[in-house]
Amino acid sequence: MTDLFAKIFVTDPANWRAALLTIILRAGIVLGVIVYIPSVVLALRGGLVGVVVIDTLAIALLALLAFFERVPFSTRATVFCLVVYMLGAGLLIWIGSVSQIFLLAFSVLSALLLGLRAGLGATVLSTLTLLLIGLLGFASPEMRVAPLASGMAGWITITLNFALVNTLLTVAIGVVISAMDSALLQEISARSSFERQRTLLRTLIDAMPDLVFTKHTDGRFDLVNHAAYTMFGLEREEQMTGKTVFDLYPSDIAERRTADDRAVFAGRTLHNHEEQRTNAAGKARWFLATKLPLRDARDRIVGLIGISRDITDRKQAELQRDRFQSELQQSQKMEAIGQLAGGIAHDFNNLLTIIAGHSGLLLAQPDAAPGVKESVREIADAAERAAGLTRQLLAFSRQAMLQPEVIDVNATVLETSALLRRLIGEDIALTTVLDPQVAAVRVDPNQLNQILMNLALNARDAMPRGGKLTIGTANVTLDDAYVATHLGAKAGAHVMLSITDSGTGMSPDVLSRIFEPFYTTKGVGKGTGLGLSMVFGIVQQSGGGIHVYSEPNHGSTFKIYLPAVQELVVAVTSSRAEVSHGGTETILLVEDDDGVRALALRCLQAVGYEVITARDGVEALAIAKQTNQRIDLLVTDVVMPNMSGPKLVESLRSQYSDLAALYMSGYTDDAVVRHGLLQADVDFLQKPFTALSLAQKVRAVLDRAVPPRA
């Protein structure tokens, strides 16, 4: 019964009338049975068989209408109203005018169930029925209605009064029901529209990737969307609603969230407030939150609504951008220092060439006094140390002349390990973890040895009380994700060379500057600050990358990535056979620096060569055209005014097709390449050089080009 009453107020008008009819039928059956039994007994005693028949028929019809609920409502309602009419008319005939109440009920129920028009029709029908029965009852003595003393006029008066009351009651009920229908239709329409909007809004909210939620003023969640509850690993909204932030976060974070909520409950709006949260996987995520007060119709704050957007990717992009910016600035700074180093290399190497060359000539004189020789030897040693510093600067600036070969990194590590053990001392355990399937790489083997020695020495200094040094190799593939987060890295197959120590580690400030030239954390006189700079430059120039991982008191790991090659490692055998340093061939010497030219002339003449000198390429071409001598070898500087060394060689070979050439330069690799020296098989002598190294190189080039003269 409660469900039927509920249906009346929550469904459309047709349904509430149907529910009302069901209630009336069920109540009518129950009450009708109660009335039926005494009515039948009294009717039988009075001989009123018609009353028994009509009562029985009415109860039966009510039962059928109540049972067949699938019959259309309009049909059931019409039949029900006609049953009431039949009952009223019959009782009016057999009982008397007091039964006109049933005719009144017929009109009212018709208006209630079928509408105002049906009610008015029922009123007309019941009025005519009452009038007709009254007239017939007045004319027919066998009718069980007591004759009226007033006759026909009196009965008509009674009928008119009945019609008046019946009409007024029916119209009133019909109008009220119509108004209720209209109001109910509007309510249902509004509610349906509201439900559609609510469903649309809820679907939209749940589809949003942002976290959307509302809270009561007591801090409990009232509404949360799919993104909000799934972030905490929940499967349903009900698992989160009713909870507070203390049920979802650690207490310290929950306190901060609660403080923010209190500010919103006080009327403040939080816009673009960054918050860090931990998702169900335990990973920290960044959110950009906006919280607004929720107000009721009286403008009272009853809660808050919040929207949080996951900005973790943006934050990571910002951090990556900052890191790239820092790396770019560092790269630009080191590039500028490298350019400075390259800029002074030429003049500095020319000076060192003169110092070292003349020192060698003085030491070669047999009649020099012992004291003089000792001083000259010190000068030569100082020049050699200065040349070493120059080479380190050039290596840092990625402008050293490299001689790359396809090598096996494992073999190089094993060959260097014996020397490294002596360098680092017995209190440091050196272990190697080498991948036996490691690929080959193309690097300068001497420079790779230098890298290993420098990193090992730095590791030794970081472990003053001993420790562990591990050198490892492995095949790795750098993917696009790695390249995107490491400036200068290139995707593809690489060989990783790692050097790990258990030393003191480095702070972030030190870590950001370790590759800067002349930067050192060692004491005065204990380091030049060029070791790691040289490592950085060699790796970069070899097409690789280097990355450092270190924390204070947790050691350091240097990872060097060198591009892997598919070529086979070629074993190189060296010959230590004694070679002659002199000869009688004719050499055209072209050098723009007067001091270097004079030194080279003296050195070559000292070992028997005939030497023709020129200040630049233009003068050399003029001499070559004028001389009748055969020129066996051209020794030329690479970078000269008016004409570069490679251009000079190209021009002279049009006259001397088999002319051998030896290039020399104090400039850097980059400058040499830019001046046209691109071939990997050219003969090259790096300044500064000694008299001996010049003589050896000249002899080696001539021996490959022309047979020596008798």
Coordinates of C-alpha atoms in Angstrom, one line a residue, residues 403-409 437-443 475 493 495 542 562-572 680:
Q403 CA 93.9 8.8 -34.3
P404 CA 90.8 6.7 -33.9
E405 CA 91.0 2.9 -34.4
V406 CA 88.4 0.1 -34.1
I407 CA 89.3 -1.4 -30.7
D408 CA 88.0 -3.9 -28.1
V409 CA 87.2 -1.9 -25.0
Q437 CA 80.0 -9.8 -25.8
V438 CA 80.7 -6.1 -25.8
A439 CA 80.7 -4.4 -29.2
A440 CA 83.7 -2.7 -30.8
V441 CA 84.2 1.1 -30.7
R442 CA 86.1 3.6 -32.8
V443 CA 88.3 5.7 -30.5
N475 CA 76.2 -3.1 -24.5
A493 CA 73.7 1.2 -29.9
V495 CA 79.2 0.6 -25.4
S542 CA 84.9 10.7 -30.0
L562 CA 80.7 5.4 -26.9
P563 CA 78.9 4.6 -30.2
A564 CA 79.2 0.9 -31.1
V565 CA 80.5 -0.1 -34.6
Q566 CA 80.1 -3.3 -36.6
E567 CA 83.6 -3.4 -37.8
L568 CA 86.1 -6.0 -36.7
V569 CA 88.9 -5.2 -34.4
V570 CA 92.2 -5.1 -36.3
A571 CA 95.3 -6.1 -34.4
V572 CA 98.0 -3.5 -34.8
A680 CA 92.4 10.5 -42.4

